[in-house]
Short mmCIF file of C-alpha atoms in Angstrom, two decimals:
data_model
loop_
_atom_site.label_atom_id
_atom_site.label_comp_id
_atom_site.label_asym_id
_atom_site.label_seq_id
_atom_site.Cartn_x
_atom_site.Cartn_y
_atom_site.Cartn_z
CA MET A 1 19.45 -18.35 -54.96
CA LEU A 2 23.32 -18.18 -55.39
CA ARG A 3 23.61 -20.43 -52.01
CA ASN A 4 21.72 -23.11 -54.44
CA GLU A 5 23.41 -22.68 -56.99
CA ILE A 6 26.83 -23.09 -55.23
CA GLN A 7 25.93 -26.02 -53.79
CA ALA A 8 24.95 -27.53 -56.97
CA ILE A 9 28.71 -26.53 -58.38
CA ILE A 10 30.06 -27.97 -55.47
CA LYS A 11 28.26 -31.56 -56.32
CA GLU A 12 28.79 -31.23 -59.97
CA VAL A 13 32.76 -31.20 -58.81
CA THR A 14 32.94 -33.77 -55.68
CA GLY A 15 29.54 -35.43 -56.33
CA LYS A 16 28.85 -34.96 -52.46
CA ASP A 17 25.95 -32.76 -51.24
CA ALA A 18 27.50 -29.52 -49.10
CA LYS A 19 26.77 -27.24 -46.91
CA VAL A 20 27.21 -23.59 -47.94
CA GLU A 21 27.18 -21.02 -45.30
CA HIS A 22 28.47 -16.85 -44.96
CA PRO A 23 32.03 -17.80 -42.84
CA ILE A 24 32.02 -15.46 -39.69
CA GLU A 25 33.98 -12.77 -41.24
CA ALA A 26 34.44 -11.30 -44.08
CA VAL A 27 38.12 -11.60 -45.04
CA PHE A 28 37.05 -15.45 -45.15
CA GLY A 29 35.06 -14.80 -48.56
CA ASP A 30 31.64 -14.71 -49.22
CA TYR A 31 30.34 -18.36 -48.69
CA SER A 32 32.11 -21.23 -47.11
CA THR A 33 31.66 -24.87 -47.22
CA ASN A 34 33.30 -27.72 -45.08
CA VAL A 35 32.60 -30.82 -47.39
CA ALA A 36 36.27 -31.41 -47.76
CA MET A 37 36.40 -32.11 -44.19
CA LYS A 38 32.63 -33.94 -44.07
CA GLU A 39 33.77 -36.63 -46.97
CA ASN A 40 37.26 -36.76 -46.31
CA LEU A 41 38.44 -35.09 -49.45
CA ASN A 42 41.61 -33.32 -50.37
CA PRO A 43 40.00 -29.34 -49.59
CA ASN A 44 42.69 -28.17 -52.31
CA GLU A 45 42.24 -30.49 -55.15
CA VAL A 46 38.86 -29.35 -54.64
CA ALA A 47 39.06 -26.15 -54.71
CA GLU A 48 41.54 -26.35 -58.19
CA LYS A 49 38.26 -27.68 -59.89
CA LEU A 50 36.01 -25.04 -58.20
CA LYS A 51 38.26 -22.03 -59.10
CA GLN A 52 37.51 -22.72 -62.98
CA ASN A 53 34.17 -22.11 -62.83
CA PRO A 54 33.34 -18.25 -63.45
CA LEU A 55 31.04 -17.33 -61.14
CA PHE A 56 33.97 -17.18 -58.78
CA GLU A 57 36.93 -14.70 -58.33
CA LYS A 58 38.76 -16.48 -55.96
CA VAL A 59 38.52 -19.56 -53.71
CA GLU A 60 41.02 -20.56 -50.81
CA VAL A 61 41.72 -23.26 -48.82
CA LYS A 62 41.70 -22.06 -44.95
CA GLY A 63 41.97 -25.01 -42.20
CA GLY A 64 39.99 -27.27 -44.44
CA PHE A 65 37.52 -25.05 -45.54
CA ILE A 66 37.28 -23.92 -48.81
CA ASN A 67 35.61 -19.96 -48.98
CA PHE A 68 34.86 -18.61 -51.95
CA PHE A 69 34.48 -15.07 -53.51
CA VAL A 70 32.00 -14.22 -55.97
CA SER A 71 33.16 -12.51 -59.07
CA LYS A 72 32.35 -8.62 -59.55
CA GLU A 73 30.97 -9.90 -62.72
CA TYR A 74 28.64 -11.88 -61.56
CA LEU A 75 27.26 -9.82 -59.24
CA GLN A 76 26.78 -7.00 -61.71
CA LYS A 77 25.05 -9.24 -64.14
CA GLN A 78 22.49 -9.72 -61.77
CA VAL A 79 21.65 -6.29 -61.62
CA LYS A 80 19.48 -6.56 -65.01
CA ASP A 81 17.68 -9.31 -63.21
CA VAL A 82 16.91 -7.02 -60.92
CA LEU A 83 15.59 -4.61 -62.59
CA THR A 84 13.71 -6.73 -64.85
CA GLN A 85 11.87 -9.13 -62.62
CA LYS A 86 11.39 -6.18 -59.76
CA ASP A 87 9.34 -7.71 -57.05
CA LYS A 88 9.44 -10.93 -59.11
CA PHE A 89 12.85 -11.02 -58.37
CA GLY A 90 13.87 -14.08 -56.02
CA ASP A 91 10.79 -15.90 -56.39
CA LEU A 92 10.99 -19.60 -55.66
CA ASP A 93 8.78 -22.72 -55.90
CA ILE A 94 9.82 -24.82 -53.42
CA GLY A 95 6.28 -24.14 -51.32
CA LYS A 96 3.59 -26.02 -52.81
CA GLU A 97 0.82 -26.17 -50.22
CA LYS A 98 -1.63 -23.39 -48.68
CA ILE A 99 -0.40 -22.26 -45.44
CA GLN A 100 -1.66 -19.71 -42.59
CA VAL A 101 -0.32 -17.45 -40.71
CA GLU A 102 -2.43 -16.37 -37.82
CA PHE A 103 -0.59 -13.55 -35.56
CA ILE A 104 -1.04 -10.97 -33.42
CA SER A 105 -4.48 -12.03 -32.49
CA ALA A 106 -4.89 -9.96 -29.36
CA ASN A 107 -7.67 -9.71 -27.06
CA PRO A 108 -9.91 -6.71 -27.97
CA THR A 109 -10.07 -5.91 -24.36
CA GLY A 110 -7.65 -2.91 -25.39
CA PRO A 111 -5.52 -0.85 -27.76
CA LEU A 112 -2.43 -2.80 -28.94
CA THR A 113 0.36 -2.72 -27.06
CA LEU A 114 4.31 -2.59 -28.01
CA GLY A 115 4.70 -6.47 -27.46
CA ASN A 116 1.86 -6.79 -29.98
CA GLY A 117 3.63 -4.60 -32.74
CA ARG A 118 6.62 -6.81 -32.34
CA GLY A 119 4.15 -9.86 -33.36
CA GLY A 120 2.51 -8.12 -35.76
CA PHE A 121 5.71 -7.67 -37.85
CA CYS A 122 7.30 -10.80 -37.58
CA GLY A 123 3.94 -12.46 -38.65
CA ASP A 124 3.84 -10.39 -41.59
CA VAL A 125 7.64 -10.77 -42.18
CA LEU A 126 7.10 -14.00 -41.85
CA ALA A 127 3.87 -14.52 -44.59
CA ASN A 128 5.93 -12.80 -46.77
CA VAL A 129 9.03 -15.19 -47.18
CA LEU A 130 6.69 -17.89 -47.19
CA ALA A 131 4.66 -15.95 -50.12
CA LYS A 132 8.06 -15.38 -51.36
CA VAL A 133 8.91 -19.08 -51.94
CA GLY A 134 5.75 -20.22 -53.28
CA TYR A 135 3.44 -20.86 -50.28
CA GLU A 136 0.05 -19.66 -50.89
CA VAL A 137 -0.20 -17.96 -48.10
CA GLU A 138 -3.68 -16.61 -45.82
CA ARG A 139 -2.95 -14.10 -42.80
CA GLU A 140 -5.53 -14.34 -39.82
CA TYR A 141 -6.77 -12.38 -37.17
CA TYR A 142 -7.99 -14.47 -34.52
CA ILE A 143 -10.47 -12.37 -32.44
CA ASN A 144 -11.22 -13.35 -28.92
CA ASP A 145 -14.80 -12.24 -28.68
CA ARG A 146 -15.82 -14.52 -26.52
CA GLY A 147 -15.53 -15.68 -22.80
CA GLY A 148 -14.30 -14.67 -19.36
CA GLN A 149 -12.44 -11.89 -20.92
CA ILE A 150 -15.39 -10.08 -22.74
CA THR A 151 -17.39 -9.88 -19.45
CA LYS A 152 -14.22 -8.89 -17.55
CA LEU A 153 -14.16 -5.70 -19.81
CA GLY A 154 -18.11 -5.32 -19.68
CA HIS A 155 -18.29 -5.07 -15.60
CA SER A 156 -14.65 -2.76 -16.55
CA VAL A 157 -16.72 -0.40 -18.56
CA ILE A 158 -20.17 0.01 -15.90
CA GLY A 159 -17.39 0.65 -13.69
CA ASP A 160 -18.67 -2.08 -10.54
CA ASP A 161 -16.98 -3.78 -8.16
CA GLU A 162 -15.84 -6.74 -10.51
CA ALA A 163 -14.01 -4.11 -12.99
CA VAL A 164 -10.59 -5.32 -14.11
CA TYR A 165 -9.37 -3.46 -17.47
CA LYS A 166 -8.32 0.51 -16.28
CA GLY A 167 -6.90 3.26 -18.22
CA GLU A 168 -8.54 6.33 -20.46
CA TYR A 169 -9.60 3.80 -23.36
CA ILE A 170 -12.53 2.42 -20.48
CA ALA A 171 -13.35 6.05 -19.59
CA GLU A 172 -14.11 7.12 -23.44
CA LEU A 173 -16.00 3.37 -23.58
CA ALA A 174 -17.92 4.27 -20.35
CA LYS A 175 -18.96 7.25 -22.14
CA LYS A 176 -20.37 6.03 -25.51
CA ILE A 177 -21.39 2.53 -24.56
CA LYS A 178 -24.43 1.77 -21.69
CA GLY A 179 -26.03 -0.95 -19.75
CA LYS A 180 -26.27 -3.10 -17.09
CA ASP A 181 -25.15 -6.19 -18.27
CA ALA A 182 -21.67 -6.98 -18.67
CA GLU A 183 -21.56 -9.41 -21.12
CA LYS A 184 -23.60 -7.40 -23.61
CA VAL A 185 -21.76 -4.33 -22.94
CA GLY A 186 -18.33 -6.11 -22.81
CA GLU A 187 -19.45 -7.34 -26.40
CA LYS A 188 -20.69 -4.22 -27.39
CA SER A 189 -17.26 -2.68 -26.01
CA ALA A 190 -14.91 -5.13 -27.79
CA GLN A 191 -16.31 -4.57 -31.09
CA TYR A 192 -15.62 -0.93 -30.52
CA ILE A 193 -11.98 -1.45 -29.58
CA LEU A 194 -11.64 -3.57 -32.64
CA GLU A 195 -13.06 -1.48 -35.29
CA LYS A 196 -12.31 2.05 -33.50
CA MET A 197 -8.85 0.88 -31.88
CA ILE A 198 -7.13 -2.49 -33.11
CA LYS A 199 -7.82 -2.21 -36.85
CA PRO A 200 -7.25 1.32 -37.55
CA THR A 201 -3.58 0.41 -35.46
CA VAL A 202 -2.95 -2.55 -38.00
CA LYS A 203 -3.80 -0.43 -40.72
CA GLN A 204 -0.65 1.44 -39.91
CA MET A 205 1.53 -0.98 -39.63
CA GLY A 206 0.82 -1.45 -43.31
CA ILE A 207 -0.20 -4.90 -42.35
CA LYS A 208 -3.24 -6.84 -44.78
CA TYR A 209 -5.50 -9.41 -43.09
CA ASP A 210 -6.89 -12.35 -45.22
CA ASN A 211 -9.28 -12.89 -42.69
CA TRP A 212 -10.37 -11.57 -39.40
CA PHE A 213 -12.21 -14.54 -37.78
CA SER A 214 -14.21 -14.52 -34.63
CA GLU A 215 -14.29 -17.05 -31.55
CA LYS A 216 -18.08 -15.85 -31.22
CA ASP A 217 -18.98 -17.54 -35.02
CA LEU A 218 -17.36 -21.37 -34.01
CA TYR A 219 -20.39 -21.29 -31.34
CA LYS A 220 -22.71 -19.59 -33.57
CA LYS A 221 -22.15 -22.80 -36.49
CA LYS A 222 -21.57 -25.02 -33.32
CA GLN A 223 -18.40 -25.91 -35.10
CA VAL A 224 -16.89 -26.47 -31.54
CA GLU A 225 -19.72 -28.66 -30.38
CA LYS A 226 -18.98 -30.30 -33.82
CA ALA A 227 -14.97 -30.95 -33.47
CA LEU A 228 -15.74 -32.34 -30.08
CA ASP A 229 -18.18 -34.65 -31.97
CA GLU A 230 -15.64 -35.79 -34.42
CA LEU A 231 -13.35 -36.73 -31.46
CA LYS A 232 -15.64 -38.67 -29.62
CA LYS A 233 -16.41 -40.78 -32.87
CA GLN A 234 -12.60 -41.42 -33.83
CA GLU A 235 -12.63 -42.48 -29.65
CA LEU A 236 -10.08 -39.91 -29.43
CA SER A 237 -11.39 -38.42 -26.48
CA TYR A 238 -12.86 -39.41 -22.65
CA LYS A 239 -14.15 -38.22 -19.57
CA LYS A 240 -11.95 -38.34 -16.56
CA GLU A 241 -11.99 -35.95 -13.10
CA ASP A 242 -15.01 -34.05 -14.51
CA ALA A 243 -13.03 -33.55 -17.48
CA LEU A 244 -12.86 -34.41 -21.31
CA TRP A 245 -9.63 -35.25 -22.38
CA PHE A 246 -7.98 -35.42 -25.90
CA SER A 247 -6.07 -38.41 -26.53
CA SER A 248 -2.87 -37.26 -27.46
CA THR A 249 -0.68 -39.90 -26.43
CA LYS A 250 -2.17 -42.02 -29.02
CA PHE A 251 0.39 -39.29 -31.31
CA GLY A 252 3.46 -39.30 -29.43
CA ASP A 253 2.83 -36.67 -26.62
CA ASP A 254 3.61 -37.77 -23.06
CA LYS A 255 0.47 -37.71 -21.53
CA ASP A 256 -3.16 -36.66 -22.67
#
């Protein structure tokens, strides 16, 4: 917010759009701009005009850069706004669209890892930032509950020659889920892992998802077939080398 305000003041004085950044060292001020060098302006003349603004306690020129020190009075006045607006302080209205942030989305074949934790916090913070600037944000966890990894999980729980996953949680699942069909055992195990291991961990992390999306639903509702049919209808797919290719070169990609 303050950066935008300083940019507006500079434009009012110089008629130019300015890039405003934090200096590398605090001794050079709270903010700095190279607008004088970039626009071939006299930095001292620009600085003299900017000094008249009560927002600044001091304005200095160093090596062509104009450095700003924000006045303590200005900062103290912001405390009242912070206390009044509370969580709404700093809200912006620059995001006009709906946006979905899909994060973590680890396969339900085992407990979440430390790496998943990093992705979880990064995704949640990104969603918070986007919401803060006005986007209508949806947080989604995509559940990969279909495919080869689920069958491998089933074999692991059954404990046959095709077992892949190991650990205490597999031994725990083997006590709870019985059967000989690897796919069905895998599906039941994945559901248990999701509900008893993944979701409680996510809750402990303080993350609240708007949508837990099951990959199986894509196939139950025939969404995959509909998408492929639509690509074919619009001549955006073709068959080659026993595979179905997406014509991404039509959109600037270097190969399909």
